[in-house]
Amino acid sequence: MKGGGRGKEPPVAGEVTGKRPKRKCLQWHPLLSKKALDFSEEEEEEDEEELGKQPVLCGEEQESQMQCGSTTEEMEEDSHEQRARRPMNAFLLFCKRHRSLVRQEHPRLDNRGATKILADWWAVLEPKEKQKYTDMAKEYKDAFMKANPGYKWCPTTSKPVKSPSSQPVSNPRKKVWSFSSNASKDSTTAKKVPKTDSMPQLNFAMADPTKMGGLSMLLLAGEHALTSREITLSTKPSLPDSASEGSSFPTDKEEILSRTVPNRVPDITESRVKSALSPLPESSLSAAPEGKPCRQSALFQLAEMCLASEAGKMDTVVSQPVDSSSAASFQQTTVMPEIKEEQADSDNCPPSSHTSTLLPSLSSVTSTSTDAIPPQLGSQNACVKKKSKKKEVAKSNDNSDIPCLTKKSIKKRNHAESNEDSVFSTIEAVAKGAWNDTEEKPKTKIQSSPSSGNSGLPKKKSKSKIKTFLKEKEEDMHEDSGQRGQSSSSEVEMKEEMTDDSPKSEAEEASIGSTDLQGSVAEPLPPPCSHSPAKLKEEDKGNERQSEVTCESTTESRGSRKSERSCKGALYKTLVSEGMLTSLRANIDRGKRATFRSSDHDASWSDDSWTALQMGPNNPKKLKKSKSKDDSSQSLGKLEEEFEKKFNSLPQYSPMTFDKKGTTVAKKKKTDSSTLPEEVSKVDKAVVQSDSMLDSASKAKSCAPIATIYPDVQGTTSMEMLVGSQKRKARKTKITHLVRTADGSVSPAEEEKTKDLNQEQDKKPLPQQNLCSEKGCYINPTSEGAKRSTVPQAAFFSLTALAEVAAMENVHRGQRGLAESQKKELAQTPVLISCADQ
DNA sequence: AAGAATGAAAT
DNA sequence: ATTTCATTCTT
């Protein structure tokens, strides 16, 4: 039905080639409205801000990238004739903002499930909270309307008019709005007259989702490159006048930077997530819930080691200052782990002079490596792309020769390469960083948390950076262009990291890269929490066995030279494993459910990635959370940012909040909702403090924040049921889900939750623990409170009940998935419904 | 491509 | 009342 109605999309694809731009519904951006109207500032401040900023940026951006111009017109025309996309409503906004969160919680859940949950949350959300979203939606809508005066939600009639040609539009829909803005529109000012239709194509490219991503990445990379460049220059000792250089680079960089900053700040979600992810902030932020130590550190370590080993090599070479050949060899070495290890033996004594020498060589290497990589990747990429485009086709042809035979294999390969590269680059970076002195340190990073001893924050940062870097790299590879920028950026990043990590710049500073350097590399580098050597040894051994666990210990061991070798091996392994993971990275980011079940690894990674995103201070900005969207946004730049800002400004609620709310709501319900003040206030608080709360919670429980959430959620469930998705669902499915709670009342939502639980259980090896712990911590309090305060009924339902239900379900179905069957069964089950509340 | 959810708007 | 469609993304 839907499909039929729309009809747009399908045609689009076909049209792609078509001459016409095919932008059917471009997404509308607030900016547009402004531009269009421009003078009237009826809207809100936000818009104004955007406007002011936009124009300037745009201009600049245009120059640099030349995207700007075209879209605008398209929009208008389209809007007039065709149609802009509808503005999102509050709920959608909410979804957009929270979906990622939900996904995190329930990795296995598919989107639909997520949507359901979101709906539940939304239902639970208090009006007050909702209002923000509502307001925003309204604002958005108003702006939209302004921009498109005669916009009709339903095109019905108009459609036919445009008909054929228009249909083709396509427009990947991807997030156009960022784009649109600018240029021509303003000049025209008239909303209506677009007219220029000349160059839709530019956009187009952007528009293409596939392309877009890459492109955006590219752009991003470019930005990044600039930034990095700047930094690099400044960093280099030889170049004292960073300022002059900086000035030479246009303001763009500065602007970019500035832009970046604001964005990051707003993201509550990220922070929240981060906190959730990292149970132990002090020791290892990066640690994933499952207990994975920080990989990053491992990676880092490895890099260091490599560096050290390299230094040793260099010694050998010594006389040759810039040895490209050496560099090449180095690369190879890097690739081959074994070799590395062996060479490692030699590590350790890198004379200062060598070190200095190294620098150049390293830099050269870096460039080389980067360059070298791209081509291969490019080809591969192409293959991949093809595949993605026509999976089916590929399959049919599968035979042969086609370079892209196996998608998987290729993909893997690609990843692997990328990983290697990344590693290599990392190493280089490290080397550089080490080599480099401290100037940057202070600037680049703020060493905010001295107390923990550097270990905590720095690690995180480094990790994040690395990840980011990797990502970028990959993307670059895909795109194939704009690599150098990345490489430089990566270097920069690494440097930064190094700086941060190294606590002390003092020593380094004292000797600009000379003798101390060695020391710094080998020992000082700081192992965040360096312990006694003896310990290290032991740990090392252990490390060898298990790479994962090892990481931490390895990190610690870093300092001691003895263990280095062994460590290397371990590290290498770890890296390898990581690499594998990396290949999965993409999947991981999402939920990666299908491929690997080893949720642990994935989970940790995903978490990391998230963290990384958050952290990235210098990040181009917006890697942000979701990859897909970001890309496009990035390219656009400012507009998007602005919009995002607004969007981000919206409160993001942590699951905990919902849980609480749920509880509260339940209470309300029971109570009759007459009085909620206290509770409400509490909730609000919770919301506000959610971040902190989460942290604490996470800390307390290494297990998983998510798990913690569950119980509450369930509690919430009771409430949700009513609110949930009755409307449509009820109609279609009717009351599909009826679950009986302890008291006998039924709750629809529960079913879902239960499902989730089951899923999780399946996934997670130790559901029991979680449950138990959860019970202890959470439920009791909640339930108690609920009971006391209000009615007993709801209070009853508790984990136990849930558990029972879950168990039953499990028995029946065994595993996940059968929502329908479950529903049916449930329905059959004797339950009654909401009436129970009476 | 379908579909999950909610909401706004049009029909 | 009902239908459309906005967003996201797996299946």
PDB file of N, CA, C and O in Angstrom, chain A residues 542-578:
ATOM      1  N   GLY A 542      50.276 -13.689  30.750  1.00  0.00           N
ATOM      2  CA  GLY A 542      48.840 -13.843  30.601  1.00  0.00           C
ATOM      3  C   GLY A 542      48.412 -13.223  29.292  1.00  0.00           C
ATOM      4  O   GLY A 542      47.617 -13.778  28.555  1.00  0.00           O
ATOM      5  N   ASN A 543      48.995 -12.152  29.035  1.00  0.00           N
ATOM      6  CA  ASN A 543      48.599 -11.440  27.840  1.00  0.00           C
ATOM      7  C   ASN A 543      48.772 -12.288  26.614  1.00  0.00           C
ATOM      8  O   ASN A 543      47.918 -12.317  25.737  1.00  0.00           O
ATOM      9  N   GLU A 544      49.867 -12.876  26.593  1.00  0.00           N
ATOM     10  CA  GLU A 544      50.136 -13.661  25.407  1.00  0.00           C
ATOM     11  C   GLU A 544      48.975 -14.582  25.123  1.00  0.00           C
ATOM     12  O   GLU A 544      48.534 -14.738  24.006  1.00  0.00           O
ATOM     13  N   ARG A 545      48.532 -15.147  26.157  1.00  0.00           N
ATOM     14  CA  ARG A 545      47.434 -16.067  25.951  1.00  0.00           C
ATOM     15  C   ARG A 545      46.215 -15.382  25.419  1.00  0.00           C
ATOM     16  O   ARG A 545      45.710 -15.670  24.377  1.00  0.00           O
ATOM     17  N   GLN A 546      45.797 -14.465  26.164  1.00  0.00           N
ATOM     18  CA  GLN A 546      44.564 -13.819  25.718  1.00  0.00           C
ATOM     19  C   GLN A 546      44.847 -12.390  25.332  1.00  0.00           C
ATOM     20  O   GLN A 546      45.190 -11.578  26.141  1.00  0.00           O
ATOM     21  N   SER A 547      44.669 -12.200  24.139  1.00  0.00           N
ATOM     22  CA  SER A 547      44.963 -10.863  23.646  1.00  0.00           C
ATOM     23  C   SER A 547      44.078  -9.826  24.291  1.00  0.00           C
ATOM     24  O   SER A 547      44.498  -8.780  24.695  1.00  0.00           O
ATOM     25  N   GLU A 548      42.872 -10.122  24.360  1.00  0.00           N
ATOM     26  CA  GLU A 548      41.935  -9.125  24.852  1.00  0.00           C
ATOM     27  C   GLU A 548      42.305  -8.643  26.233  1.00  0.00           C
ATOM     28  O   GLU A 548      42.503  -7.477  26.483  1.00  0.00           O
ATOM     29  N   VAL A 549      42.305  -9.593  27.063  1.00  0.00           N
ATOM     30  CA  VAL A 549      42.594  -9.247  28.428  1.00  0.00           C
ATOM     31  C   VAL A 549      43.919  -8.547  28.476  1.00  0.00           C
ATOM     32  O   VAL A 549      44.119  -7.607  29.198  1.00  0.00           O
ATOM     33  N   THR A 550      44.728  -9.065  27.689  1.00  0.00           N
ATOM     34  CA  THR A 550      46.063  -8.576  27.674  1.00  0.00           C
ATOM     35  C   THR A 550      46.176  -7.109  27.551  1.00  0.00           C
ATOM     36  O   THR A 550      47.010  -6.492  28.138  1.00  0.00           O
ATOM     37  N   CYS A 551      45.369  -6.592  26.770  1.00  0.00           N
ATOM     38  CA  CYS A 551      45.531  -5.200  26.451  1.00  0.00           C
ATOM     39  C   CYS A 551      45.928  -4.374  27.633  1.00  0.00           C
ATOM     40  O   CYS A 551      46.924  -3.696  27.640  1.00  0.00           O
ATOM     41  N   GLU A 552      45.137  -4.464  28.598  1.00  0.00           N
ATOM     42  CA  GLU A 552      45.412  -3.605  29.732  1.00  0.00           C
ATOM     43  C   GLU A 552      46.787  -3.881  30.286  1.00  0.00           C
ATOM     44  O   GLU A 552      47.581  -3.001  30.492  1.00  0.00           O
ATOM     45  N   SER A 553      46.967  -5.121  30.533  1.00  0.00           N
ATOM     46  CA  SER A 553      48.220  -5.473  31.146  1.00  0.00           C
ATOM     47  C   SER A 553      49.335  -5.021  30.246  1.00  0.00           C
ATOM     48  O   SER A 553      50.324  -4.476  30.675  1.00  0.00           O
ATOM     49  N   THR A 554      49.135  -5.259  29.010  1.00  0.00           N
ATOM     50  CA  THR A 554      50.146  -4.885  28.067  1.00  0.00           C
ATOM     51  C   THR A 554      50.458  -3.429  28.236  1.00  0.00           C
ATOM     52  O   THR A 554      51.597  -3.011  28.289  1.00  0.00           O
ATOM     53  N   THR A 555      49.421  -2.729  28.295  1.00  0.00           N
ATOM     54  CA  THR A 555      49.603  -1.306  28.409  1.00  0.00           C
ATOM     55  C   THR A 555      50.517  -1.023  29.560  1.00  0.00           C
ATOM     56  O   THR A 555      51.460  -0.261  29.477  1.00  0.00           O
ATOM     57  N   GLU A 556      50.187  -1.666  30.590  1.00  0.00           N
ATOM     58  CA  GLU A 556      50.975  -1.428  31.766  1.00  0.00           C
ATOM     59  C   GLU A 556      52.428  -1.791  31.506  1.00  0.00           C
ATOM     60  O   GLU A 556      53.335  -1.071  31.831  1.00  0.00           O
ATOM     61  N   SER A 557      52.536  -2.935  30.903  1.00  0.00           N
ATOM     62  CA  SER A 557      53.869  -3.443  30.700  1.00  0.00           C
ATOM     63  C   SER A 557      54.660  -2.525  29.811  1.00  0.00           C
ATOM     64  O   SER A 557      55.860  -2.500  29.847  1.00  0.00           O
ATOM     65  N   ARG A 558      53.955  -1.822  29.045  1.00  0.00           N
ATOM     66  CA  ARG A 558      54.606  -0.990  28.092  1.00  0.00           C
ATOM     67  C   ARG A 558      55.939  -0.500  28.548  1.00  0.00           C
ATOM     68  O   ARG A 558      56.910  -0.475  27.869  1.00  0.00           O
ATOM     69  N   GLY A 559      55.918  -0.075  29.750  1.00  0.00           N
ATOM     70  CA  GLY A 559      57.124   0.536  30.254  1.00  0.00           C
ATOM     71  C   GLY A 559      58.316  -0.385  30.204  1.00  0.00           C
ATOM     72  O   GLY A 559      59.392   0.010  29.792  1.00  0.00           O
ATOM     73  N   SER A 560      58.163  -1.576  30.590  1.00  0.00           N
ATOM     74  CA  SER A 560      59.332  -2.424  30.686  1.00  0.00           C
ATOM     75  C   SER A 560      59.762  -2.936  29.337  1.00  0.00           C
ATOM     76  O   SER A 560      58.970  -3.360  28.533  1.00  0.00           O
ATOM     77  N   ARG A 561      61.012  -2.915  29.133  1.00  0.00           N
ATOM     78  CA  ARG A 561      61.505  -3.353  27.835  1.00  0.00           C
ATOM     79  C   ARG A 561      61.460  -4.857  27.716  1.00  0.00           C
ATOM     80  O   ARG A 561      61.266  -5.411  26.669  1.00  0.00           O
ATOM     81  N   LYS A 562      61.711  -5.493  28.788  1.00  0.00           N
ATOM     82  CA  LYS A 562      61.774  -6.947  28.738  1.00  0.00           C
ATOM     83  C   LYS A 562      60.574  -7.516  28.020  1.00  0.00           C
ATOM     84  O   LYS A 562      60.693  -8.297  27.110  1.00  0.00           O
ATOM     85  N   SER A 563      59.510  -7.156  28.533  1.00  0.00           N
ATOM     86  CA  SER A 563      58.297  -7.767  28.047  1.00  0.00           C
ATOM     87  C   SER A 563      57.944  -7.299  26.656  1.00  0.00           C
ATOM     88  O   SER A 563      57.090  -7.863  26.017  1.00  0.00           O
ATOM     89  N   GLU A 564      58.522  -6.340  26.224  1.00  0.00           N
ATOM     90  CA  GLU A 564      58.104  -5.770  24.961  1.00  0.00           C
ATOM     91  C   GLU A 564      57.937  -6.813  23.892  1.00  0.00           C
ATOM     92  O   GLU A 564      56.963  -6.849  23.172  1.00  0.00           O
ATOM     93  N   ARG A 565      58.954  -7.599  23.814  1.00  0.00           N
ATOM     94  CA  ARG A 565      58.896  -8.570  22.747  1.00  0.00           C
ATOM     95  C   ARG A 565      57.664  -9.424  22.852  1.00  0.00           C
ATOM     96  O   ARG A 565      56.884  -9.543  21.935  1.00  0.00           O
ATOM     97  N   SER A 566      57.556  -9.990  23.986  1.00  0.00           N
ATOM     98  CA  SER A 566      56.400 -10.856  24.169  1.00  0.00           C
ATOM     99  C   SER A 566      55.164 -10.037  23.930  1.00  0.00           C
ATOM    100  O   SER A 566      54.208 -10.471  23.294  1.00  0.00           O
ATOM    101  N   CYS A 567      55.215  -8.907  24.433  1.00  0.00           N
ATOM    102  CA  CYS A 567      54.062  -8.036  24.295  1.00  0.00           C
ATOM    103  C   CYS A 567      53.738  -7.864  22.844  1.00  0.00           C
ATOM    104  O   CYS A 567      52.590  -7.923  22.432  1.00  0.00           O
ATOM    105  N   LYS A 568      54.764  -7.677  22.129  1.00  0.00           N
ATOM    106  CA  LYS A 568      54.534  -7.454  20.718  1.00  0.00           C
ATOM    107  C   LYS A 568      53.711  -8.561  20.142  1.00  0.00           C
ATOM    108  O   LYS A 568      52.757  -8.339  19.422  1.00  0.00           O
ATOM    109  N   GLY A 569      54.169  -9.712  20.464  1.00  0.00           N
ATOM    110  CA  GLY A 569      53.450 -10.855  19.913  1.00  0.00           C
ATOM    111  C   GLY A 569      52.002 -10.743  20.289  1.00  0.00           C
ATOM    112  O   GLY A 569      51.116 -10.810  19.448  1.00  0.00           O
ATOM    113  N   ALA A 570      51.822 -10.538  21.532  1.00  0.00           N
ATOM    114  CA  ALA A 570      50.458 -10.460  22.024  1.00  0.00           C
ATOM    115  C   ALA A 570      49.742  -9.339  21.308  1.00  0.00           C
ATOM    116  O   ALA A 570      48.620  -9.495  20.841  1.00  0.00           O
ATOM    117  N   LEU A 571      50.416  -8.275  21.248  1.00  0.00           N
ATOM    118  CA  LEU A 571      49.810  -7.125  20.624  1.00  0.00           C
ATOM    119  C   LEU A 571      49.425  -7.437  19.210  1.00  0.00           C
ATOM    120  O   LEU A 571      48.346  -7.109  18.743  1.00  0.00           O
ATOM    121  N   TYR A 572      50.357  -8.038  18.608  1.00  0.00           N
ATOM    122  CA  TYR A 572      50.097  -8.327  17.215  1.00  0.00           C
ATOM    123  C   TYR A 572      48.825  -9.114  17.102  1.00  0.00           C
ATOM    124  O   TYR A 572      47.949  -8.825  16.311  1.00  0.00           O
ATOM    125  N   LYS A 573      48.802 -10.106  17.922  1.00  0.00           N
ATOM    126  CA  LYS A 573      47.607 -10.933  17.875  1.00  0.00           C
ATOM    127  C   LYS A 573      46.387 -10.084  18.064  1.00  0.00           C
ATOM    128  O   LYS A 573      45.408 -10.171  17.337  1.00  0.00           O
ATOM    129  N   THR A 574      46.526  -9.312  19.068  1.00  0.00           N
ATOM    130  CA  THR A 574      45.397  -8.464  19.380  1.00  0.00           C
ATOM    131  C   THR A 574      45.016  -7.651  18.166  1.00  0.00           C
ATOM    132  O   THR A 574      43.854  -7.542  17.796  1.00  0.00           O
ATOM    133  N   LEU A 575      46.033  -7.113  17.607  1.00  0.00           N
ATOM    134  CA  LEU A 575      45.779  -6.268  16.461  1.00  0.00           C
ATOM    135  C   LEU A 575      45.065  -7.043  15.397  1.00  0.00           C
ATOM    136  O   LEU A 575      44.094  -6.574  14.801  1.00  0.00           O
ATOM    137  N   VAL A 576      45.575  -8.187  15.204  1.00  0.00           N
ATOM    138  CA  VAL A 576      44.968  -8.986  14.164  1.00  0.00           C
ATOM    139  C   VAL A 576      43.500  -9.143  14.459  1.00  0.00           C
ATOM    140  O   VAL A 576      42.646  -8.910  13.626  1.00  0.00           O
ATOM    141  N   SER A 577      43.310  -9.538  15.661  1.00  0.00           N
ATOM    142  CA  SER A 577      41.910  -9.740  16.021  1.00  0.00           C
ATOM    143  C   SER A 577      41.173  -8.461  15.803  1.00  0.00           C
ATOM    144  O   SER A 577      40.071  -8.420  15.282  1.00  0.00           O
ATOM    145  N   GLU A 578      41.805  -7.433  16.181  1.00  0.00           N
ATOM    146  CA  GLU A 578      41.158  -6.145  16.022  1.00  0.00           C
ATOM    147  C   GLU A 578      40.856  -5.904  14.571  1.00  0.00           C
ATOM    148  O   GLU A 578      39.803  -5.445  14.201  1.00  0.00           O
TER     149      GLU A 578
END
